[in-house]
């Protein structure tokens, strides 16, 4: 399953800026990063700035291969949801990818698996690509509950998608204890979790779901990306802190090519 599938899964690397950079800073970054990754044509590259910078980033990256992602979305098409942003608004601003259920949103903003599922179904239904984030806390890992947590988050988060839809989506495995801590999962820990996630996808949706890319997030840096993405089940990276500098991010994109065919 994995050796066949891995050859077909193109590396996918996404920058998650979180709440960093003004619109002007975002455009400066866009102009800096494009020439740095121009020659890397065998990796899917995505940048997720804050909402405000999305239109300017989409403009600045329009002639590049870099896609623009939002860090969140509301599942409803419109309505009385103060402070929220719909898929139609995102699409109108050039967004084609949406990060859903990041652990910071789950932990700090009360997002649930049911909420993640509503957002994922709406996003995929509208023809955008979702990056659905899953991952266990340190407490859950130490209690040997990692696989149970991953199974639940994948099962409930992606419920209702068709096998064909799942095959084109992205799941990000982000162990909460590795995010922003400088302490990345070991390559073996990541590979084991990714294999488990892929098995859950296949048991839920059938063999074609093995094509879903499962990317790793949690303290990815230029110095550790090749070893992590070099694992057979790791198809790319979701990068927070180390994505804020264009040179560092471009080195991570380049380092993720080790699995490219
Ligand atoms: C993230 O925010 O998704 C993330 C993985 O952050 P960092 O790379 O800073 O650990």
PDB file of C-alpha atoms and ligand atoms in Angstrom:
ATOM      1  CA  UNK A   1       0.000   0.000   0.000  1.00  0.00           C
ATOM      2  CA  UNK A   2       2.463   2.641   1.104  1.00  0.00           C
ATOM      3  CA  UNK A   3       5.318   1.944  -1.270  1.00  0.00           C
ATOM      4  CA  UNK A   4       2.995   2.089  -4.267  1.00  0.00           C
ATOM      5  CA  UNK A   5       1.098   5.092  -2.950  1.00  0.00           C
ATOM      6  CA  UNK A   6       4.136   7.061  -1.853  1.00  0.00           C
ATOM      7  CA  UNK A   7       5.467   7.146  -5.405  1.00  0.00           C
ATOM      8  CA  UNK A   8       2.250   8.788  -6.538  1.00  0.00           C
ATOM      9  CA  UNK A   9       1.952  11.344  -3.773  1.00  0.00           C
ATOM     10  CA  UNK A  10       3.528  14.626  -4.726  1.00  0.00           C
ATOM     11  CA  UNK A  11       5.194  16.512  -1.848  1.00  0.00           C
ATOM     12  CA  UNK A  12       2.998  19.269  -0.386  1.00  0.00           C
ATOM     13  CA  UNK A  13       4.504  22.044   1.749  1.00  0.00           C
ATOM     14  CA  UNK A  14       2.413  24.747   3.409  1.00  0.00           C
ATOM     15  CA  UNK A  15       3.390  27.850   5.370  1.00  0.00           C
ATOM     16  CA  UNK A  16       1.081  28.724   8.253  1.00  0.00           C
ATOM     17  CA  UNK A  17       1.909  32.256   9.329  1.00  0.00           C
ATOM     18  CA  UNK A  18      -0.648  32.320  12.142  1.00  0.00           C
ATOM     19  CA  UNK A  19      -1.152  35.935  13.359  1.00  0.00           C
ATOM     20  CA  UNK A  20       1.993  37.401  11.802  1.00  0.00           C
ATOM     21  CA  UNK A  21       2.714  40.025   9.104  1.00  0.00           C
ATOM     22  CA  UNK A  22       0.865  43.096   7.883  1.00  0.00           C
ATOM     23  CA  UNK A  23      -0.391  43.314   4.298  1.00  0.00           C
ATOM     24  CA  UNK A  24       2.755  45.212   3.274  1.00  0.00           C
ATOM     25  CA  UNK A  25       5.030  42.678   4.958  1.00  0.00           C
ATOM     26  CA  UNK A  26       3.131  39.858   3.262  1.00  0.00           C
ATOM     27  CA  UNK A  27       3.646  41.331  -0.203  1.00  0.00           C
ATOM     28  CA  UNK A  28       7.346  41.849   0.492  1.00  0.00           C
ATOM     29  CA  UNK A  29       7.572  38.178   1.453  1.00  0.00           C
ATOM     30  CA  UNK A  30       5.718  37.101  -1.694  1.00  0.00           C
ATOM     31  CA  UNK A  31       8.135  38.973  -3.925  1.00  0.00           C
ATOM     32  CA  UNK A  32      11.093  37.506  -2.053  1.00  0.00           C
ATOM     33  CA  UNK A  33       9.941  33.889  -2.011  1.00  0.00           C
ATOM     34  CA  UNK A  34       8.874  33.472  -5.653  1.00  0.00           C
ATOM     35  CA  UNK A  35      12.381  33.477  -7.162  1.00  0.00           C
ATOM     36  CA  UNK A  36      13.636  31.226  -4.361  1.00  0.00           C
ATOM     37  CA  UNK A  37      11.218  28.396  -5.180  1.00  0.00           C
ATOM     38  CA  UNK A  38      10.762  29.028  -8.909  1.00  0.00           C
ATOM     39  CA  UNK A  39      12.926  26.093  -9.952  1.00  0.00           C
ATOM     40  CA  UNK A  40      11.202  23.651  -7.597  1.00  0.00           C
ATOM     41  CA  UNK A  41       8.445  22.381  -9.861  1.00  0.00           C
ATOM     42  CA  UNK A  42       7.853  18.998  -8.233  1.00  0.00           C
ATOM     43  CA  UNK A  43       6.433  20.230  -4.907  1.00  0.00           C
ATOM     44  CA  UNK A  44       3.005  21.741  -4.235  1.00  0.00           C
ATOM     45  CA  UNK A  45       3.619  24.994  -2.339  1.00  0.00           C
ATOM     46  CA  UNK A  46       1.029  26.868  -0.297  1.00  0.00           C
ATOM     47  CA  UNK A  47       1.220  29.997   1.873  1.00  0.00           C
ATOM     48  CA  UNK A  48      -1.438  30.848   4.470  1.00  0.00           C
ATOM     49  CA  UNK A  49      -1.241  34.503   5.580  1.00  0.00           C
ATOM     50  CA  UNK A  50      -3.810  36.164   7.864  1.00  0.00           C
ATOM     51  CA  UNK A  51      -7.193  36.922   6.235  1.00  0.00           C
ATOM     52  CA  UNK A  52      -6.411  40.592   5.608  1.00  0.00           C
ATOM     53  CA  UNK A  53      -3.417  39.806   3.408  1.00  0.00           C
ATOM     54  CA  UNK A  54      -5.157  37.180   1.251  1.00  0.00           C
ATOM     55  CA  UNK A  55      -6.175  39.380  -1.719  1.00  0.00           C
ATOM     56  CA  UNK A  56      -2.781  41.080  -1.913  1.00  0.00           C
ATOM     57  CA  UNK A  57      -0.971  37.757  -1.627  1.00  0.00           C
ATOM     58  CA  UNK A  58      -3.142  36.196  -4.323  1.00  0.00           C
ATOM     59  CA  UNK A  59      -2.275  39.129  -6.599  1.00  0.00           C
ATOM     60  CA  UNK A  60       1.428  38.988  -5.811  1.00  0.00           C
ATOM     61  CA  UNK A  61       1.568  35.219  -6.378  1.00  0.00           C
ATOM     62  CA  UNK A  62      -0.768  35.078  -9.378  1.00  0.00           C
ATOM     63  CA  UNK A  63       1.986  34.275 -11.868  1.00  0.00           C
ATOM     64  CA  UNK A  64       3.726  31.793  -9.593  1.00  0.00           C
ATOM     65  CA  UNK A  65       3.046  28.177  -8.664  1.00  0.00           C
ATOM     66  CA  UNK A  66       2.452  29.117  -5.038  1.00  0.00           C
ATOM     67  CA  UNK A  67      -1.152  28.773  -3.923  1.00  0.00           C
ATOM     68  CA  UNK A  68      -2.783  30.916  -1.281  1.00  0.00           C
ATOM     69  CA  UNK A  69      -4.547  29.377   1.706  1.00  0.00           C
ATOM     70  CA  UNK A  70      -6.676  30.750   4.515  1.00  0.00           C
ATOM     71  CA  UNK A  71      -6.081  29.669   8.097  1.00  0.00           C
ATOM     72  CA  UNK A  72      -9.781  29.204   8.811  1.00  0.00           C
ATOM     73  CA  UNK A  73     -13.253  29.526   7.284  1.00  0.00           C
ATOM     74  CA  UNK A  74     -16.880  29.520   8.404  1.00  0.00           C
ATOM     75  CA  UNK A  75     -18.977  26.595   7.208  1.00  0.00           C
ATOM     76  CA  UNK A  76     -22.062  28.667   6.393  1.00  0.00           C
ATOM     77  CA  UNK A  77     -22.420  30.502   3.088  1.00  0.00           C
ATOM     78  CA  UNK A  78     -23.470  33.807   4.696  1.00  0.00           C
ATOM     79  CA  UNK A  79     -25.413  35.177   7.627  1.00  0.00           C
ATOM     80  CA  UNK A  80     -25.274  36.730  11.061  1.00  0.00           C
ATOM     81  CA  UNK A  81     -21.817  35.447  12.064  1.00  0.00           C
ATOM     82  CA  UNK A  82     -19.938  38.524  13.242  1.00  0.00           C
ATOM     83  CA  UNK A  83     -16.230  38.336  12.569  1.00  0.00           C
ATOM     84  CA  UNK A  84     -16.410  35.293  10.300  1.00  0.00           C
ATOM     85  CA  UNK A  85     -15.418  34.747   6.654  1.00  0.00           C
ATOM     86  CA  UNK A  86     -17.201  32.517   4.111  1.00  0.00           C
ATOM     87  CA  UNK A  87     -15.877  30.292   1.349  1.00  0.00           C
ATOM     88  CA  UNK A  88     -17.367  32.546  -1.298  1.00  0.00           C
ATOM     89  CA  UNK A  89     -15.447  35.496   0.125  1.00  0.00           C
ATOM     90  CA  UNK A  90     -12.247  33.449   0.169  1.00  0.00           C
ATOM     91  CA  UNK A  91     -12.732  32.244  -3.399  1.00  0.00           C
ATOM     92  CA  UNK A  92     -13.372  35.807  -4.470  1.00  0.00           C
ATOM     93  CA  UNK A  93      -9.977  36.710  -3.043  1.00  0.00           C
ATOM     94  CA  UNK A  94      -8.044  34.003  -4.860  1.00  0.00           C
ATOM     95  CA  UNK A  95      -7.929  31.388  -2.100  1.00  0.00           C
ATOM     96  CA  UNK A  96      -7.897  27.744  -3.214  1.00  0.00           C
ATOM     97  CA  UNK A  97      -6.766  25.955  -0.029  1.00  0.00           C
ATOM     98  CA  UNK A  98      -8.122  26.142   3.535  1.00  0.00           C
ATOM     99  CA  UNK A  99      -6.446  25.037   6.779  1.00  0.00           C
ATOM    100  CA  UNK A 100      -9.097  23.508   9.038  1.00  0.00           C
ATOM    101  CA  UNK A 101      -9.003  22.494  12.696  1.00  0.00           C
ATOM    102  CA  UNK A 102      -5.509  23.665  13.570  1.00  0.00           C
ATOM    103  CA  UNK A 103      -4.766  22.667  17.165  1.00  0.00           C
ATOM    104  CA  UNK A 104      -4.629  26.329  18.178  1.00  0.00           C
ATOM    105  CA  UNK A 105      -8.186  26.730  16.924  1.00  0.00           C
ATOM    106  CA  UNK A 106      -9.238  23.579  18.727  1.00  0.00           C
ATOM    107  CA  UNK A 107      -7.514  24.543  21.987  1.00  0.00           C
ATOM    108  CA  UNK A 108      -7.921  28.337  22.078  1.00  0.00           C
ATOM    109  CA  UNK A 109     -11.158  28.828  20.130  1.00  0.00           C
ATOM    110  CA  UNK A 110     -13.153  25.750  21.081  1.00  0.00           C
ATOM    111  CA  UNK A 111     -13.313  24.045  17.693  1.00  0.00           C
ATOM    112  CA  UNK A 112     -14.779  20.550  17.803  1.00  0.00           C
ATOM    113  CA  UNK A 113     -14.586  17.572  15.464  1.00  0.00           C
ATOM    114  CA  UNK A 114     -18.168  18.328  14.400  1.00  0.00           C
ATOM    115  CA  UNK A 115     -17.201  21.903  13.564  1.00  0.00           C
ATOM    116  CA  UNK A 116     -14.133  20.720  11.683  1.00  0.00           C
ATOM    117  CA  UNK A 117     -16.345  18.346   9.732  1.00  0.00           C
ATOM    118  CA  UNK A 118     -18.823  21.081   8.763  1.00  0.00           C
ATOM    119  CA  UNK A 119     -15.968  23.287   7.533  1.00  0.00           C
ATOM    120  CA  UNK A 120     -14.299  20.434   5.674  1.00  0.00           C
ATOM    121  CA  UNK A 121     -17.487  19.381   3.899  1.00  0.00           C
ATOM    122  CA  UNK A 122     -18.256  22.957   2.908  1.00  0.00           C
ATOM    123  CA  UNK A 123     -14.694  23.582   1.704  1.00  0.00           C
ATOM    124  CA  UNK A 124     -14.411  20.407  -0.344  1.00  0.00           C
ATOM    125  CA  UNK A 125     -17.957  20.819  -1.642  1.00  0.00           C
ATOM    126  CA  UNK A 126     -17.016  24.261  -2.951  1.00  0.00           C
ATOM    127  CA  UNK A 127     -14.091  22.740  -4.841  1.00  0.00           C
ATOM    128  CA  UNK A 128     -11.277  23.993  -2.606  1.00  0.00           C
ATOM    129  CA  UNK A 129      -8.582  21.835  -1.025  1.00  0.00           C
ATOM    130  CA  UNK A 130      -8.755  21.293   2.718  1.00  0.00           C
ATOM    131  CA  UNK A 131      -5.795  20.733   5.019  1.00  0.00           C
ATOM    132  CA  UNK A 132      -7.422  19.040   7.990  1.00  0.00           C
ATOM    133  CA  UNK A 133      -5.207  19.160  11.075  1.00  0.00           C
ATOM    134  CA  UNK A 134      -5.138  16.331  13.593  1.00  0.00           C
ATOM    135  CA  UNK A 135      -2.808  15.480  16.448  1.00  0.00           C
ATOM    136  CA  UNK A 136      -2.561  14.364  20.043  1.00  0.00           C
ATOM    137  CA  UNK A 137      -1.503  16.354  23.097  1.00  0.00           C
ATOM    138  CA  UNK A 138       1.478  15.299  25.219  1.00  0.00           C
ATOM    139  CA  UNK A 139      -0.893  14.024  27.890  1.00  0.00           C
ATOM    140  CA  UNK A 140      -2.724  11.898  25.335  1.00  0.00           C
ATOM    141  CA  UNK A 141       0.539  10.511  23.947  1.00  0.00           C
ATOM    142  CA  UNK A 142       1.806   9.627  27.401  1.00  0.00           C
ATOM    143  CA  UNK A 143      -1.472   7.859  28.153  1.00  0.00           C
ATOM    144  CA  UNK A 144      -1.015   5.783  24.955  1.00  0.00           C
ATOM    145  CA  UNK A 145      -4.104   7.344  23.430  1.00  0.00           C
ATOM    146  CA  UNK A 146      -2.431   8.764  20.301  1.00  0.00           C
ATOM    147  CA  UNK A 147      -3.982   6.338  17.823  1.00  0.00           C
ATOM    148  CA  UNK A 148      -7.449   6.638  19.396  1.00  0.00           C
ATOM    149  CA  UNK A 149      -7.296  10.420  19.134  1.00  0.00           C
ATOM    150  CA  UNK A 150      -6.080  10.314  15.532  1.00  0.00           C
ATOM    151  CA  UNK A 151      -8.772   7.792  14.576  1.00  0.00           C
ATOM    152  CA  UNK A 152     -11.494   9.962  16.086  1.00  0.00           C
ATOM    153  CA  UNK A 153     -10.251  13.209  14.554  1.00  0.00           C
ATOM    154  CA  UNK A 154      -9.883  11.656  11.094  1.00  0.00           C
ATOM    155  CA  UNK A 155     -13.145   9.697  11.260  1.00  0.00           C
ATOM    156  CA  UNK A 156     -15.266  12.573  12.516  1.00  0.00           C
ATOM    157  CA  UNK A 157     -13.407  15.352  10.711  1.00  0.00           C
ATOM    158  CA  UNK A 158     -13.669  13.827   7.229  1.00  0.00           C
ATOM    159  CA  UNK A 159     -17.029  12.056   7.639  1.00  0.00           C
ATOM    160  CA  UNK A 160     -19.364  12.467   4.692  1.00  0.00           C
ATOM    161  CA  UNK A 161     -16.705  13.062   2.040  1.00  0.00           C
ATOM    162  CA  UNK A 162     -16.625  10.703  -0.927  1.00  0.00           C
ATOM    163  CA  UNK A 163     -13.573   8.468  -1.484  1.00  0.00           C
ATOM    164  CA  UNK A 164     -12.734  10.546  -4.575  1.00  0.00           C
ATOM    165  CA  UNK A 165     -12.830  13.738  -2.537  1.00  0.00           C
ATOM    166  CA  UNK A 166     -10.642  12.295   0.216  1.00  0.00           C
ATOM    167  CA  UNK A 167      -8.022  11.246  -2.335  1.00  0.00           C
ATOM    168  CA  UNK A 168      -7.401  14.887  -3.274  1.00  0.00           C
ATOM    169  CA  UNK A 169      -7.365  16.381   0.238  1.00  0.00           C
ATOM    170  CA  UNK A 170      -4.537  16.857   2.702  1.00  0.00           C
ATOM    171  CA  UNK A 171      -4.392  15.760   6.335  1.00  0.00           C
ATOM    172  CA  UNK A 172      -1.777  17.398   8.565  1.00  0.00           C
ATOM    173  CA  UNK A 173      -0.470  15.338  11.455  1.00  0.00           C
ATOM    174  CA  UNK A 174       0.559  17.909  14.034  1.00  0.00           C
ATOM    175  CA  UNK A 175       1.361  16.499  17.471  1.00  0.00           C
ATOM    176  CA  UNK A 176       0.390  19.365  19.768  1.00  0.00           C
ATOM    177  CA  UNK A 177       3.547  18.918  21.863  1.00  0.00           C
ATOM    178  CA  UNK A 178       5.682  19.592  18.785  1.00  0.00           C
ATOM    179  CA  UNK A 179       4.013  22.814  17.609  1.00  0.00           C
ATOM    180  CA  UNK A 180       6.058  25.918  18.301  1.00  0.00           C
ATOM    181  CA  UNK A 181       8.136  24.070  20.895  1.00  0.00           C
ATOM    182  CA  UNK A 182      11.280  23.391  18.902  1.00  0.00           C
ATOM    183  CA  UNK A 183      10.737  19.729  19.741  1.00  0.00           C
ATOM    184  CA  UNK A 184       9.795  17.911  16.533  1.00  0.00           C
ATOM    185  CA  UNK A 185       8.491  14.345  16.443  1.00  0.00           C
ATOM    186  CA  UNK A 186      11.224  11.897  15.521  1.00  0.00           C
ATOM    187  CA  UNK A 187      11.020  10.601  11.948  1.00  0.00           C
ATOM    188  CA  UNK A 188       9.925   7.210  13.311  1.00  0.00           C
ATOM    189  CA  UNK A 189       7.204   8.743  15.487  1.00  0.00           C
ATOM    190  CA  UNK A 190       5.927  10.752  12.543  1.00  0.00           C
ATOM    191  CA  UNK A 191       5.990   7.818  10.142  1.00  0.00           C
ATOM    192  CA  UNK A 192       4.147   5.584  12.593  1.00  0.00           C
ATOM    193  CA  UNK A 193       1.405   8.180  13.128  1.00  0.00           C
ATOM    194  CA  UNK A 194       1.113   8.890   9.406  1.00  0.00           C
ATOM    195  CA  UNK A 195       0.834   5.184   8.622  1.00  0.00           C
ATOM    196  CA  UNK A 196      -1.912   4.912  11.200  1.00  0.00           C
ATOM    197  CA  UNK A 197      -3.783   7.895   9.754  1.00  0.00           C
ATOM    198  CA  UNK A 198      -3.558   6.425   6.264  1.00  0.00           C
ATOM    199  CA  UNK A 199      -4.859   3.071   7.510  1.00  0.00           C
ATOM    200  CA  UNK A 200      -7.800   4.865   9.106  1.00  0.00           C
ATOM    201  CA  UNK A 201      -8.499   6.699   5.835  1.00  0.00           C
ATOM    202  CA  UNK A 202      -8.392   3.450   3.862  1.00  0.00           C
ATOM    203  CA  UNK A 203     -10.623   1.589   6.306  1.00  0.00           C
ATOM    204  CA  UNK A 204     -13.094   4.494   6.257  1.00  0.00           C
ATOM    205  CA  UNK A 205     -13.090   5.334   2.545  1.00  0.00           C
ATOM    206  CA  UNK A 206     -11.466   2.436   0.678  1.00  0.00           C
ATOM    207  CA  UNK A 207      -8.131   1.934  -1.071  1.00  0.00           C
ATOM    208  CA  UNK A 208      -8.311   5.093  -3.191  1.00  0.00           C
ATOM    209  CA  UNK A 209      -8.061   7.193  -0.005  1.00  0.00           C
ATOM    210  CA  UNK A 210      -4.412   6.130   0.288  1.00  0.00           C
ATOM    211  CA  UNK A 211      -3.711   8.908  -2.234  1.00  0.00           C
ATOM    212  CA  UNK A 212      -4.636  11.546   0.383  1.00  0.00           C
ATOM    213  CA  UNK A 213      -1.472  13.354   1.318  1.00  0.00           C
ATOM    214  CA  UNK A 214      -0.574  13.240   4.993  1.00  0.00           C
ATOM    215  CA  UNK A 215       1.874  16.018   5.877  1.00  0.00           C
ATOM    216  CA  UNK A 216       3.750  16.560   9.131  1.00  0.00           C
ATOM    217  CA  UNK A 217       3.706  19.720  11.245  1.00  0.00           C
ATOM    218  CA  UNK A 218       5.557  20.567  14.430  1.00  0.00           C
ATOM    219  CA  UNK A 219       8.868  22.423  14.591  1.00  0.00           C
ATOM    220  CA  UNK A 220       9.850  21.657  10.994  1.00  0.00           C
ATOM    221  CA  UNK A 221      13.032  23.519  10.036  1.00  0.00           C
ATOM    222  CA  UNK A 222      15.468  23.486   7.113  1.00  0.00           C
ATOM    223  CA  UNK A 223      17.697  21.160   9.156  1.00  0.00           C
ATOM    224  CA  UNK A 224      15.124  18.437   9.887  1.00  0.00           C
ATOM    225  CA  UNK A 225      12.731  18.521   6.930  1.00  0.00           C
ATOM    226  CA  UNK A 226      14.565  16.061   4.670  1.00  0.00           C
ATOM    227  CA  UNK A 227      14.689  13.376   7.324  1.00  0.00           C
ATOM    228  CA  UNK A 228      11.009  13.822   8.208  1.00  0.00           C
ATOM    229  CA  UNK A 229       9.658  14.029   4.658  1.00  0.00           C
ATOM    230  CA  UNK A 230      12.056  11.250   3.664  1.00  0.00           C
ATOM    231  CA  UNK A 231       9.862   8.826   5.618  1.00  0.00           C
ATOM    232  CA  UNK A 232       7.698   6.653   3.395  1.00  0.00           C
ATOM    233  CA  UNK A 233       4.395   7.868   4.873  1.00  0.00           C
ATOM    234  CA  UNK A 234       5.271  11.569   5.235  1.00  0.00           C
ATOM    235  CA  UNK A 235       4.184  13.521   2.162  1.00  0.00           C
ATOM    236  CA  UNK A 236       5.234  17.034   3.080  1.00  0.00           C
ATOM    237  CA  UNK A 237       5.127  19.605   5.843  1.00  0.00           C
ATOM    238  CA  UNK A 238       2.953  22.245   7.483  1.00  0.00           C
ATOM    239  CA  UNK A 239       5.344  24.860   8.783  1.00  0.00           C
ATOM    240  CA  UNK A 240       4.693  27.593  11.335  1.00  0.00           C
ATOM    241  CA  UNK A 241       7.614  29.561  12.764  1.00  0.00           C
ATOM    242  CA  UNK A 242      10.197  28.572  10.161  1.00  0.00           C
ATOM    243  CA  UNK A 243       7.897  29.673   7.332  1.00  0.00           C
ATOM    244  CA  UNK A 244       7.955  33.341   8.322  1.00  0.00           C
ATOM    245  CA  UNK A 245      11.301  33.922   6.645  1.00  0.00           C
ATOM    246  CA  UNK A 246      11.257  33.383   2.854  1.00  0.00           C
ATOM    247  CA  UNK A 247      14.748  31.895   2.725  1.00  0.00           C
ATOM    248  CA  UNK A 248      14.036  29.436   5.517  1.00  0.00           C
ATOM    249  CA  UNK A 249      10.709  28.455   3.914  1.00  0.00           C
ATOM    250  CA  UNK A 250      12.309  27.975   0.496  1.00  0.00           C
ATOM    251  CA  UNK A 251      14.948  25.717   2.067  1.00  0.00           C
ATOM    252  CA  UNK A 252      12.155  23.643   3.602  1.00  0.00           C
ATOM    253  CA  UNK A 253      10.425  23.373   0.217  1.00  0.00           C
ATOM    254  CA  UNK A 254      13.717  22.276  -1.348  1.00  0.00           C
ATOM    255  CA  UNK A 255      14.361  19.781   1.460  1.00  0.00           C
ATOM    256  CA  UNK A 256      10.978  18.158   0.946  1.00  0.00           C
ATOM    257  CA  UNK A 257      11.972  17.010  -2.529  1.00  0.00           C
ATOM    258  CA  UNK A 258      13.780  13.970  -1.174  1.00  0.00           C
ATOM    259  CA  UNK A 259      10.637  11.919  -1.716  1.00  0.00           C
ATOM    260  CA  UNK A 260       9.863  13.394  -5.109  1.00  0.00           C
ATOM    261  CA  UNK A 261      10.144  11.060  -8.056  1.00  0.00           C
TER     262      UNK A 261
HETATM  263  C1  LIG B   1       1.872  25.027  12.829  1.00  0.00           C
HETATM  264  O1  LIG B   1       1.487  26.103  13.239  1.00  0.00           O
HETATM  265  O2  LIG B   1       1.124  24.359  12.113  1.00  0.00           O
HETATM  266  C2  LIG B   1       3.215  24.573  13.201  1.00  0.00           C
HETATM  267  C3  LIG B   1       3.572  23.359  12.876  1.00  0.00           C
HETATM  268  O3  LIG B   1       4.030  25.456  13.872  1.00  0.00           O
HETATM  269  P1  LIG B   1       5.644  25.322  14.108  1.00  0.00           P
HETATM  270  O4  LIG B   1       6.240  24.928  12.787  1.00  0.00           O
HETATM  271  O5  LIG B   1       6.066  26.685  14.548  1.00  0.00           O
HETATM  272  O6  LIG B   1       5.842  24.259  15.141  1.00  0.00           O
END
